[in-house]
Tab-separated table of C-alpha atoms in Angstrom:
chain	number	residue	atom	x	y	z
A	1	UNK	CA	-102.683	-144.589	16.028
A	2	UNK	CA	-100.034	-145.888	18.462
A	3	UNK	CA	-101.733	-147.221	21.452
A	4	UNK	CA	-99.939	-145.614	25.050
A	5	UNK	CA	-99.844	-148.192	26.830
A	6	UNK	CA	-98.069	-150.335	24.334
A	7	UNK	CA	-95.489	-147.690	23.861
A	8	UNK	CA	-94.840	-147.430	27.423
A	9	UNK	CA	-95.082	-150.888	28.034
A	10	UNK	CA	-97.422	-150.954	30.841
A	11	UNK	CA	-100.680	-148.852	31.677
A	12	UNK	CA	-100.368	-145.280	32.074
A	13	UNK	CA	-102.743	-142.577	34.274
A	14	UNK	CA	-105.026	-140.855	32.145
A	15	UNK	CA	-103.453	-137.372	32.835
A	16	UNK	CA	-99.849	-138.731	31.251
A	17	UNK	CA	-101.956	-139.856	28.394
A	18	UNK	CA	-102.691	-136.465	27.535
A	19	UNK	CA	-99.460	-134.904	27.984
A	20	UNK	CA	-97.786	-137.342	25.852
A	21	UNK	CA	-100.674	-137.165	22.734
A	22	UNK	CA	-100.138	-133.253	22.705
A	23	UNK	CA	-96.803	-133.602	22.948
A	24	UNK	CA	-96.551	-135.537	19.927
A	25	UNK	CA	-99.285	-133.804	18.093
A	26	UNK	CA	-97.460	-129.925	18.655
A	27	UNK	CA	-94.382	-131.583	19.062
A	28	UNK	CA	-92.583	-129.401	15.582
A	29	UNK	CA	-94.353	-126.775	16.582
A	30	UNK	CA	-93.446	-126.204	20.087
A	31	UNK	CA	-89.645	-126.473	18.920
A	32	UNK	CA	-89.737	-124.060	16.246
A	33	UNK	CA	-91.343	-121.488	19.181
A	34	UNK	CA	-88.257	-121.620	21.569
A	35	UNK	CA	-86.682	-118.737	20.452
A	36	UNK	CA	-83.612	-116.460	22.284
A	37	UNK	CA	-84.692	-113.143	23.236
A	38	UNK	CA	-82.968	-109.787	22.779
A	39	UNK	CA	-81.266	-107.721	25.524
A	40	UNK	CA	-83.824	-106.102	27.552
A	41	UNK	CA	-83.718	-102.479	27.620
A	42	UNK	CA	-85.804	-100.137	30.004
A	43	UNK	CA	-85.213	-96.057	30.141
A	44	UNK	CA	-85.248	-95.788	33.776
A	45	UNK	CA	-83.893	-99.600	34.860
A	46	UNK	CA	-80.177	-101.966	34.011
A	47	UNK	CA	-80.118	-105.459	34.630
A	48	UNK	CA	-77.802	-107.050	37.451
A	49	UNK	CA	-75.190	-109.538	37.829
A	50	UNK	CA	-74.308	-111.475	35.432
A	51	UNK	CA	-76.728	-110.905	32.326
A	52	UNK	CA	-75.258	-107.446	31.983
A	53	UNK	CA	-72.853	-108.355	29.435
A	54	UNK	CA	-75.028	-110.636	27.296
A	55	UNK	CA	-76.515	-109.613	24.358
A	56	UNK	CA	-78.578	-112.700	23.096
A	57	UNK	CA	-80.705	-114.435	26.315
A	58	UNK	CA	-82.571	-118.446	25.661
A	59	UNK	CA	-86.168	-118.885	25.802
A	60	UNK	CA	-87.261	-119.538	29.253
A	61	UNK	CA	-84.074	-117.317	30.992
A	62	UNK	CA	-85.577	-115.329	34.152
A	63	UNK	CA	-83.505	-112.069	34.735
A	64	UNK	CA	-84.044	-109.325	37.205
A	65	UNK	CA	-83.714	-105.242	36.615
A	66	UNK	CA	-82.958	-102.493	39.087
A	67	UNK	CA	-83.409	-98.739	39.307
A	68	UNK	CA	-80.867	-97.357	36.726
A	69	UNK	CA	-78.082	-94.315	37.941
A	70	UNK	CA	-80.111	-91.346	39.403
A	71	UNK	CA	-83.293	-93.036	40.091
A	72	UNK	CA	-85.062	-94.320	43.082
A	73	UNK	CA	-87.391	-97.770	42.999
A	74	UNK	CA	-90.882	-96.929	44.116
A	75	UNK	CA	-92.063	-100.448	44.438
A	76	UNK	CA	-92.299	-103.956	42.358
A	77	UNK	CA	-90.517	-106.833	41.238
A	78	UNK	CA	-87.947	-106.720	38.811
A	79	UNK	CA	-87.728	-109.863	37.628
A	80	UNK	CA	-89.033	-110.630	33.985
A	81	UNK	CA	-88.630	-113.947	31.608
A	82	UNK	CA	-88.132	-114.833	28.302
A	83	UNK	CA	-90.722	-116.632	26.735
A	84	UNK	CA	-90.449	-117.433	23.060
A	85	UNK	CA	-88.306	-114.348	22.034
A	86	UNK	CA	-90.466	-112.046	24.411
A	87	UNK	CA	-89.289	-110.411	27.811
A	88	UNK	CA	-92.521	-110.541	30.287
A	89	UNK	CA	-93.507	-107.593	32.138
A	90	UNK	CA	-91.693	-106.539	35.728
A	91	UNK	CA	-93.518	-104.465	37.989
A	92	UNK	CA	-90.852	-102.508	39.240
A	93	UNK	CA	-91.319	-98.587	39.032
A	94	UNK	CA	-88.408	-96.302	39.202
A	95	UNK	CA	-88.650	-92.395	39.406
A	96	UNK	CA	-85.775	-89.321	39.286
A	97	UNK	CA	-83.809	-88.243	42.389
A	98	UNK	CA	-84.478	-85.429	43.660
A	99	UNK	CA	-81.456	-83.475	45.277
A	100	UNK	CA	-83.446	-80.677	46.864
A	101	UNK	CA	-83.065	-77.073	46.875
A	102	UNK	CA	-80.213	-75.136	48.162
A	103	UNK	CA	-79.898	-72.004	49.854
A	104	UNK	CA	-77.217	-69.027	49.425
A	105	UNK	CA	-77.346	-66.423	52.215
A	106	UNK	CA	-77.113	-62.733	50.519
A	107	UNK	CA	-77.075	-64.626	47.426
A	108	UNK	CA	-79.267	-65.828	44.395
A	109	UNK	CA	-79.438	-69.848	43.215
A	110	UNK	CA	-80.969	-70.854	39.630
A	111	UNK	CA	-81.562	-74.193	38.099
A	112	UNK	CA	-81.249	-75.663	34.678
A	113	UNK	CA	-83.661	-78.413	35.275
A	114	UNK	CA	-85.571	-77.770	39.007
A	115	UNK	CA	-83.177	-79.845	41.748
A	116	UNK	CA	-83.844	-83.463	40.323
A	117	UNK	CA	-81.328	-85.585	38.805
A	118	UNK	CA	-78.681	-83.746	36.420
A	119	UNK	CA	-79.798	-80.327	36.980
A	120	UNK	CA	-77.507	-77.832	37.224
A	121	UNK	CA	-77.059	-74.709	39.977
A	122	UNK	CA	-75.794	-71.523	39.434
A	123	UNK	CA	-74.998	-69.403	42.145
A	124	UNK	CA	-74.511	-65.270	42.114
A	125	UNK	CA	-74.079	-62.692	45.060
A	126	UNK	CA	-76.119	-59.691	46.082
A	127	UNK	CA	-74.426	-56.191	45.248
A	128	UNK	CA	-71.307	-56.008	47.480
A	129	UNK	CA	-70.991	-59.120	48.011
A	130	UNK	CA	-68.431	-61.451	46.687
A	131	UNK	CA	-69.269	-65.394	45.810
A	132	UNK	CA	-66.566	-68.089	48.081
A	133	UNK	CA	-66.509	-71.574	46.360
A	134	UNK	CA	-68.260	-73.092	43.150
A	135	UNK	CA	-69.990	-71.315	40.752
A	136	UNK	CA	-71.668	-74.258	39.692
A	137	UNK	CA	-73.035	-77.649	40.891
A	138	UNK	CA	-74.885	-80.833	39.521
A	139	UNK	CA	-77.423	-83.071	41.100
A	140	UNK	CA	-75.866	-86.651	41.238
A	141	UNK	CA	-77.037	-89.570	41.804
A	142	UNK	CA	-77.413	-89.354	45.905
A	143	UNK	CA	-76.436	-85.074	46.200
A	144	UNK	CA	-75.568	-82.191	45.099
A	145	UNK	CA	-71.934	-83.102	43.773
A	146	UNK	CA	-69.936	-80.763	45.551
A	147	UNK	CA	-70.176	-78.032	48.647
A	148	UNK	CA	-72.504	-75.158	48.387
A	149	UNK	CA	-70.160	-71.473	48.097
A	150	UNK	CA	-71.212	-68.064	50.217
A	151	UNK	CA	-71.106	-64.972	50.087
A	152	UNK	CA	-68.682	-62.535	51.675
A	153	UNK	CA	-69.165	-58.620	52.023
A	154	UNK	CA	-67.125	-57.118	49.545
A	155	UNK	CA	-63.755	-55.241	51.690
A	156	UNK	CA	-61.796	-52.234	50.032
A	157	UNK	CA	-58.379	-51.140	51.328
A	158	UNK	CA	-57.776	-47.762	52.133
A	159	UNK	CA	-57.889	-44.987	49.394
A	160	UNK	CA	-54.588	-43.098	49.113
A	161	UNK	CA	-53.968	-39.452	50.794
A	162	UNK	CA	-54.483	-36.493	48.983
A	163	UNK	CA	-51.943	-33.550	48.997
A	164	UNK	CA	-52.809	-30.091	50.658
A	165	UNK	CA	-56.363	-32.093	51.912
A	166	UNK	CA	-57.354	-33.407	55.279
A	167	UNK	CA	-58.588	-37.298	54.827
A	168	UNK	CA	-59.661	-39.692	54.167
A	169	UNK	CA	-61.939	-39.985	57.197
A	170	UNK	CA	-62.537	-42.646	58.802
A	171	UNK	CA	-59.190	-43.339	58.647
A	172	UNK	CA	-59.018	-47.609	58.344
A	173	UNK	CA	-57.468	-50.317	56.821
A	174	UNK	CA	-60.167	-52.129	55.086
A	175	UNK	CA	-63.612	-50.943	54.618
A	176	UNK	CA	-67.026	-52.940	54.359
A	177	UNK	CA	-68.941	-51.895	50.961
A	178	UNK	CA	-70.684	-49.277	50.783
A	179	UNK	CA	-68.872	-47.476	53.318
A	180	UNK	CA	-68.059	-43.810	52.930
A	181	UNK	CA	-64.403	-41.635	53.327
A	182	UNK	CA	-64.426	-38.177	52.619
A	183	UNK	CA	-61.308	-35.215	52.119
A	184	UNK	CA	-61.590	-31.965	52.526
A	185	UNK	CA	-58.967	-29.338	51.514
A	186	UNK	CA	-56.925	-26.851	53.361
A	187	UNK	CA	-57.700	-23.281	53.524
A	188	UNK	CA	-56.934	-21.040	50.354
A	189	UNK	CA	-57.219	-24.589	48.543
A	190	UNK	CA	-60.003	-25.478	46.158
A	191	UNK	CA	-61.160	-28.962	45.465
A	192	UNK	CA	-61.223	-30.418	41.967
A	193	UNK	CA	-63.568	-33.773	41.757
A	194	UNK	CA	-65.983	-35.664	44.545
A	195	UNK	CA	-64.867	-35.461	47.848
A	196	UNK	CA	-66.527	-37.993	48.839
A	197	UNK	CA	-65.698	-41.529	47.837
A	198	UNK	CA	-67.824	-44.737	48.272
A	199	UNK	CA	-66.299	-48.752	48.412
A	200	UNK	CA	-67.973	-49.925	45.313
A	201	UNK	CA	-68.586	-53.902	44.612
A	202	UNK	CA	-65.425	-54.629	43.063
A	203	UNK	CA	-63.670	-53.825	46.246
A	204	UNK	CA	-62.622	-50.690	45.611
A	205	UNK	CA	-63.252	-46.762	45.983
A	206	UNK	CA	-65.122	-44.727	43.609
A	207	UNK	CA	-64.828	-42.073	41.891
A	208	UNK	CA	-60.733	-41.378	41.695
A	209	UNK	CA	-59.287	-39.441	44.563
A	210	UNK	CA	-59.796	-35.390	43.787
A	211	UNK	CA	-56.993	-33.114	44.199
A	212	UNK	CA	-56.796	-29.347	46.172
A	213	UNK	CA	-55.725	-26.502	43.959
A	214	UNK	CA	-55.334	-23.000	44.532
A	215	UNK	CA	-57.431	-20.541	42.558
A	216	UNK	CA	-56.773	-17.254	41.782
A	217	UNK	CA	-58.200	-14.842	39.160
A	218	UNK	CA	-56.528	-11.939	37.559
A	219	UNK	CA	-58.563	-8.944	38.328
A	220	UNK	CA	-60.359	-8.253	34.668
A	221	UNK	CA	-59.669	-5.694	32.293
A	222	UNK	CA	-62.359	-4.202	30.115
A	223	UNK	CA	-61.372	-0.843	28.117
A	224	UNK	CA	-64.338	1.270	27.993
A	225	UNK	CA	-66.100	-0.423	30.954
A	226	UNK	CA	-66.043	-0.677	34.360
A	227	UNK	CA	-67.055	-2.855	37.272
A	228	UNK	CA	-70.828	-2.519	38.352
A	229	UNK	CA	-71.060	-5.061	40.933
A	230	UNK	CA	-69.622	-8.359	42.651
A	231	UNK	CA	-66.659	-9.589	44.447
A	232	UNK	CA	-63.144	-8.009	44.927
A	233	UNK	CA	-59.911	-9.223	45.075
A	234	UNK	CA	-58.760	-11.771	45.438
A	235	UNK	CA	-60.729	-13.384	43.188
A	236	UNK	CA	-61.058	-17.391	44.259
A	237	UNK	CA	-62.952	-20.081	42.925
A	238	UNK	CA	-66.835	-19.010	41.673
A	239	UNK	CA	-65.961	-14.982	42.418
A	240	UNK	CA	-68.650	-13.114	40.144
A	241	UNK	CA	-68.258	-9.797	38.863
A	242	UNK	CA	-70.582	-7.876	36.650
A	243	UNK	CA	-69.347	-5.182	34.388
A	244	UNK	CA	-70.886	-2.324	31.999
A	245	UNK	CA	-69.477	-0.218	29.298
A	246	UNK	CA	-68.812	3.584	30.035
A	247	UNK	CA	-71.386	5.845	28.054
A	248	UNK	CA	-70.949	5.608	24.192
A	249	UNK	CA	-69.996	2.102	24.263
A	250	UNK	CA	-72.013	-1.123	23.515
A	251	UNK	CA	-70.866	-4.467	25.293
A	252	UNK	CA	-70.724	-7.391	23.393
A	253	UNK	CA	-70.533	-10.664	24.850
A	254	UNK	CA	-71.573	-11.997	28.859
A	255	UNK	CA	-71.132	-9.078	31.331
A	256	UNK	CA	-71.220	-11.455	34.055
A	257	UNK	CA	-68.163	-13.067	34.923
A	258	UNK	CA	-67.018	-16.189	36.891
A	259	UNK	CA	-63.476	-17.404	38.469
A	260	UNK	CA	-62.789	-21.107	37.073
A	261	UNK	CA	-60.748	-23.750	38.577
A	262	UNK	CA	-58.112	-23.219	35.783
A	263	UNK	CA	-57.954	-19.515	37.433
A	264	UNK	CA	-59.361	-17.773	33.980
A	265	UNK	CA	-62.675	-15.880	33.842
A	266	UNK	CA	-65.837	-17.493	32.478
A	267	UNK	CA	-66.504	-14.594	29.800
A	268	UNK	CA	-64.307	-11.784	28.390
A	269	UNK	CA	-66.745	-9.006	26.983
A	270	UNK	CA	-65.751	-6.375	24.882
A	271	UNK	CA	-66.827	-2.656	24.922
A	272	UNK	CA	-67.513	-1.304	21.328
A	273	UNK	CA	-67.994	2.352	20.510
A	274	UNK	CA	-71.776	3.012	19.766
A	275	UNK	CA	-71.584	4.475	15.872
A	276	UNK	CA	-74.367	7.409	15.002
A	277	UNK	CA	-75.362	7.453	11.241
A	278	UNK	CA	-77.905	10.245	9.889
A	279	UNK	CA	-79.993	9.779	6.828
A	280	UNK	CA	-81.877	12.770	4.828
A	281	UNK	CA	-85.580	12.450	5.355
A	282	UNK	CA	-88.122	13.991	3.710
A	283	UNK	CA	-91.136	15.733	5.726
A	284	UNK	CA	-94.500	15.517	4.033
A	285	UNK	CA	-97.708	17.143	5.625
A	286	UNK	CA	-100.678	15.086	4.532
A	287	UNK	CA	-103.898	14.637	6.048
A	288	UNK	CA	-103.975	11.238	8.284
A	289	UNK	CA	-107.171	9.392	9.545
A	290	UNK	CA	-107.400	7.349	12.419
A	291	UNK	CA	-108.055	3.266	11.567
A	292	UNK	CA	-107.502	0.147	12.917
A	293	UNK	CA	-104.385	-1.497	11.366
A	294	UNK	CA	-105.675	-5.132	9.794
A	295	UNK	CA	-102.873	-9.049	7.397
A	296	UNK	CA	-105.347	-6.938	4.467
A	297	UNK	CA	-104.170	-2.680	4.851
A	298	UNK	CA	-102.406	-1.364	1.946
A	299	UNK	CA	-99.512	1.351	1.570
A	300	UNK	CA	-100.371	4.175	-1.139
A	301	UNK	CA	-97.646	6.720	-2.224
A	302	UNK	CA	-98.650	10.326	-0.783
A	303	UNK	CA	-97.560	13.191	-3.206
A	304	UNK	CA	-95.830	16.068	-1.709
A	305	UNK	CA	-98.724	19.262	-1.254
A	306	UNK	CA	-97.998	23.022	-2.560
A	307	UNK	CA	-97.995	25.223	-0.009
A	308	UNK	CA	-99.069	27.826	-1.748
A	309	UNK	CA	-102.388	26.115	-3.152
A	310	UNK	CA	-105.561	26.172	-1.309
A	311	UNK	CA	-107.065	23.848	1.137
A	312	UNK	CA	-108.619	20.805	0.323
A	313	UNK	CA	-112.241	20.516	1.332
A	314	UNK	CA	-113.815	17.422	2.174
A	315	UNK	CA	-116.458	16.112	-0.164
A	316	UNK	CA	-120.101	15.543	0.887
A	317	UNK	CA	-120.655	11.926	-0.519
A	318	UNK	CA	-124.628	12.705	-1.177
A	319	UNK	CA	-123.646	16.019	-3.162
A	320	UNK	CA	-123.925	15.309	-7.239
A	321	UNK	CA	-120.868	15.138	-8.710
A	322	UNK	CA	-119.261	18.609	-10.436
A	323	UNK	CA	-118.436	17.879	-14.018
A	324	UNK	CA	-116.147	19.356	-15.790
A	325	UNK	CA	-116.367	23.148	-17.636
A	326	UNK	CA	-116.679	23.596	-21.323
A	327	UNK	CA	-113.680	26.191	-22.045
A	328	UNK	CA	-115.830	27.193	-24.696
A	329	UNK	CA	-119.197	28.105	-23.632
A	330	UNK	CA	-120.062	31.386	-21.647
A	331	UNK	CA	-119.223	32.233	-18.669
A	332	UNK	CA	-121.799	31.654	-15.747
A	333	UNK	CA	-122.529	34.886	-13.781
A	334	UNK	CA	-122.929	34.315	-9.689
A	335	UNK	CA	-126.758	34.171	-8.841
A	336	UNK	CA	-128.082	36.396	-5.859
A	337	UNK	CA	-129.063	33.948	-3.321
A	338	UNK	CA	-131.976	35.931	-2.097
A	339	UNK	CA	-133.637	35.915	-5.616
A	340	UNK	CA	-135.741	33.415	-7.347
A	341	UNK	CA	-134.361	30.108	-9.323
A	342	UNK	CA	-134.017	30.746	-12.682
A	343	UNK	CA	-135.419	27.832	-15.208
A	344	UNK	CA	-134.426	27.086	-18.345
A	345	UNK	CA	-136.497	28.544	-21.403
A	346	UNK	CA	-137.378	27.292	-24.347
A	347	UNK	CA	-136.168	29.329	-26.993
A	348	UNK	CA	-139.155	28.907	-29.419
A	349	UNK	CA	-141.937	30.390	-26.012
A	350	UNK	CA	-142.485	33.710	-25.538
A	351	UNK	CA	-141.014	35.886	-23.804
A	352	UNK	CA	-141.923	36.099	-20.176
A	353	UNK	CA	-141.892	39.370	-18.401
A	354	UNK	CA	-140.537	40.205	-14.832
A	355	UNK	CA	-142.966	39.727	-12.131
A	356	UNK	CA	-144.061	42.889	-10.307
A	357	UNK	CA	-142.153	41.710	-6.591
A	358	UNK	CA	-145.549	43.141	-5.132
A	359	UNK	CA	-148.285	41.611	-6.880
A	360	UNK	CA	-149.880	38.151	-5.855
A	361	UNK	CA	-148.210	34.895	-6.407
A	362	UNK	CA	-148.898	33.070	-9.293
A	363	UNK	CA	-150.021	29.131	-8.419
A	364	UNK	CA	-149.964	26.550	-11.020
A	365	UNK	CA	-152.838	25.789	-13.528
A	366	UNK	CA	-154.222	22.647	-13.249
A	367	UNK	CA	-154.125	21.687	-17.026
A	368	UNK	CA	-157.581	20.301	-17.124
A	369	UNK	CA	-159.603	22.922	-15.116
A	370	UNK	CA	-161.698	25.693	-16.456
A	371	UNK	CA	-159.971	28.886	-17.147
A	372	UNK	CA	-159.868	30.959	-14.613
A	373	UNK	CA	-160.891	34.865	-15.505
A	374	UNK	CA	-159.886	37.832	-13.837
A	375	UNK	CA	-161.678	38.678	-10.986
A	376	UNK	CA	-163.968	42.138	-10.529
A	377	UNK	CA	-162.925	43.731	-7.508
A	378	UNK	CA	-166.302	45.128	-7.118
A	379	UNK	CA	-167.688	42.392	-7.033
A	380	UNK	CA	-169.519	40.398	-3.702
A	381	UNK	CA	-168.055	37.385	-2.457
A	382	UNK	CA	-169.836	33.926	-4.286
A	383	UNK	CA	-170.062	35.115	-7.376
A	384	UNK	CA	-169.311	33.472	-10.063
A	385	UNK	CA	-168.620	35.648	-12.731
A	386	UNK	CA	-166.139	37.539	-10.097
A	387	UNK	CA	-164.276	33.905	-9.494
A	388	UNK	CA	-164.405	33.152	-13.352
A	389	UNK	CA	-162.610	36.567	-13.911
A	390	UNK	CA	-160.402	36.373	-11.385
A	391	UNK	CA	-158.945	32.770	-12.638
A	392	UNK	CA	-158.710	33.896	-16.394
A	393	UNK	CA	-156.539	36.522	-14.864
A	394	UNK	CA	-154.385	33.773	-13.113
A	395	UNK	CA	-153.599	31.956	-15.961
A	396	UNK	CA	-153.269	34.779	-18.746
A	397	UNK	CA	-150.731	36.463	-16.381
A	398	UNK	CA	-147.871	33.646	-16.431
A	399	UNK	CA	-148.162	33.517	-20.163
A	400	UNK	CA	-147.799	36.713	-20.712
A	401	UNK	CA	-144.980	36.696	-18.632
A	402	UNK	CA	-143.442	33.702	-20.686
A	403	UNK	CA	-143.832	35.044	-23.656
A	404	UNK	CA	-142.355	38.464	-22.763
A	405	UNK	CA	-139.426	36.345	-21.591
A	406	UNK	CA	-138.996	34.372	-24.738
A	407	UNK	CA	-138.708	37.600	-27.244
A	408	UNK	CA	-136.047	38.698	-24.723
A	409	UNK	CA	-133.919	35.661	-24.882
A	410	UNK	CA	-133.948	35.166	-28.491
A	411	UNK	CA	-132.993	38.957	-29.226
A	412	UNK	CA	-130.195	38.418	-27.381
A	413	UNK	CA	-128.908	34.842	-29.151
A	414	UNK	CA	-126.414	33.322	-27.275
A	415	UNK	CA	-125.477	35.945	-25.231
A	416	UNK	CA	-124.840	35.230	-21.643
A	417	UNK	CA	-127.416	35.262	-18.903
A	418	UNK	CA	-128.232	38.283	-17.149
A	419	UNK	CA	-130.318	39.213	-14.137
A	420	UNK	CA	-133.740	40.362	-16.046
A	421	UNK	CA	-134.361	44.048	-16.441
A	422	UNK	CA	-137.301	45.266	-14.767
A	423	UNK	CA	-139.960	47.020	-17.445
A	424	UNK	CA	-142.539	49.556	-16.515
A	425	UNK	CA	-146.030	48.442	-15.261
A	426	UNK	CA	-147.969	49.748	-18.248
A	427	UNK	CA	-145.553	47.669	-20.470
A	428	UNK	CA	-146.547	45.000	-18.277
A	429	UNK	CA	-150.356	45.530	-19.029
């Protein structure tokens, strides 16, 4: 180890001691540390003076940054060094301008960007109003790069005159917008369009001018008709007239007429002759009930009725039905309603009798009583005998009766029914 002192040649401080042993201890590598550093580059910041050109700075090289175009320093230093290929940090801080808002009387402003640096404003004008100056301006780096327009009130000259009209009035030489002018046309004179007219926002009147015409409608002519009600001549603009069609005639078309600008009539009707045809028809008398017509009522075909035949009596619906006659078989004689039903007979019973109309009715014979015998008029009331006689006589009467009947009946075969023919009393006993 060399000995400082000896290199020097004479004793050092302590302190210089140690400088010189590091030195020669990170000597190499202290030298291969010094390194050039790159240009600086900051969004919001450029350098100054002279290092703006330079592209390669040495190791130990202080420079100093400012606010770039469009921004405003807020505070700090902007100094930084290189120091072994690195830039240090500055401690300057550098924001946006702001321009500021701007104001447009009668008029609208919008921004691309709010009013800081770059943004753009567009400017528009209120309806009838009409934009002086830029349409657009940009926030530089201190203002609003150029002067802020205005807006006018839109102006319209004077629409033209109109021929056989009064106007327009006001009567001026330039009107503000919105303003009104209005014509009106001379007497016998009809006007076609507005009449009145308004300065629009492109500085001029709306709609066109009109123009004054005179109107005059032929009086109509309907053949077959005739005027019912409504104006008379002359007929000007919007005259009405209503006409109607003499009897026999039918009116086709709008009866009701109107006078036009173009001096023709709204409608032309036309009065037709009403045309009779007659069909045959055939006149049927049937018998009709009253109903209630129902989307399930049916049509039937009704046949034509002979006069000549007789009437048609309704049907009782409880009756029994009549069925129909055997040409064959004999003919059935009318009964006498005042005498008795007539039963069938068997033909194989005897013949039963005819009833003497002034003896005693004959009551049914309860099948299981006693017979009944005939009963002794002489005899007293209670006895028994007299009630046995009496019943025999009851029952032996119908039977004899039957029987009589039977004989009679089959005698006669199949001949037709008669009424029966009374036989003598003592035939009867």
């Amino acid at each position: 180890m060399v000995d400082s002192e000896q290199v020097l040649g004479c004793k050092a401080p302590m302190g210089l001691v140690l400088v010189l042993l590091l030195s020669s201890l990170l000597g190499p590598l202290g030298q291969a540390q010094a390194q050039d550093c790159e240009k600086p580059m900051r969004y919001t910041m450029s350098l100054t003076g002279e290092h703006i050109q330079k592209e390669h700075f040495p190791n130990g090289l202080v420079v100093t940054f400012e606010c770039a175009t469009g921004y405003r320093s807020t505070g700090g230093s902007g100094k930084t060094t290189c120091a072994a290929g690195t830039w240090t940090t500055s401690t300057l801080s550098c924001e946006k301008f702001n321009c500021g808002s701007l104001e447009l009387v009668n008029g609208h402003v919008e921004y691309s960007e709010g009013t800081s640096f770059g943004s753009v404003a567009t400017f528009s004008c209120k309806d009838g109003y009409i934009l002086s100056g830029r349409e657009k301006l940009t926030c530089g780096n201190t203002e609003w790069l150029g002067r802020t327009p205005t807006c006018s009130v839109v102006k319209c000259d004077s629409p033209p005159s109109v021929d056989k009209a009064e106007g327009p009035s006001p009567k001026r030489d330039l009107y503000d917008f919105a303003s009104v002018v209005r014509y009106k046309c001379q007497k016998d004179y009809t006007i076609n369009g507005s009449a009145s007219l308004k300065c629009s926002s492109n500085g001029k009147f709306t709609p066109n001018p009109p123009t004054c015409l005179m109107v005059r409608c032929k009086a109509p002519y309907i053949p077959n008709g005739s005027q019912k009600s409504g104006a008379r001549p002359p007929y000007v603009h919007r005259s009405l007239v209503e006409y109607e069609c003499n009897p026999g005639f039918k009116m086709e078309g709008e009866g009701v007429m109107t006078c036009q600008l173009n001096s023709t009539w709204s409608s032309t009707p036309e009065c037709k002759a009403i045309i009779i045809t007659t069909t045959p028809t055939t006149t049927t008398t049937t018998p009709t009930t009253m109903t209630p017509k129902t989307p399930a009522t049916t049509q039937k075909d009704v046949l034509p009725v002979d006069p000549t035949s007789s009437p048609v009596l309704p049907v009782d619906p409880t009756s029994s039905p009549v069925l129909p006659v055997d040409p064959t078989s004999s003919p059935v004689l009318p009964v006498d309603p005042t005498s008795s039903p007539v039963l069938p007979v068997d033909p194989t019973s005897s013949p039963v009798l005819p009833v003497d109309p002034t003896s005693s009715p004959v009551l049914p014979v309860d099948p299981t009583s006693s017979p009944v015998l005939p009963v002794d008029p002489t005899s007293s009331p209670g006895d028994s005998k007299t009630s046995s006689q009496f019943l025999w006589f009851l029952v032996l009467v119908p039977i004899v009766l039957a029987v009589a009947i039977g004989l009679t009946l089959k005698k006669r075969g199949s001949q037709s029914l008669r009424a029966p023919v009374p036989l003598e009393e003592d035939k009867i006993l």
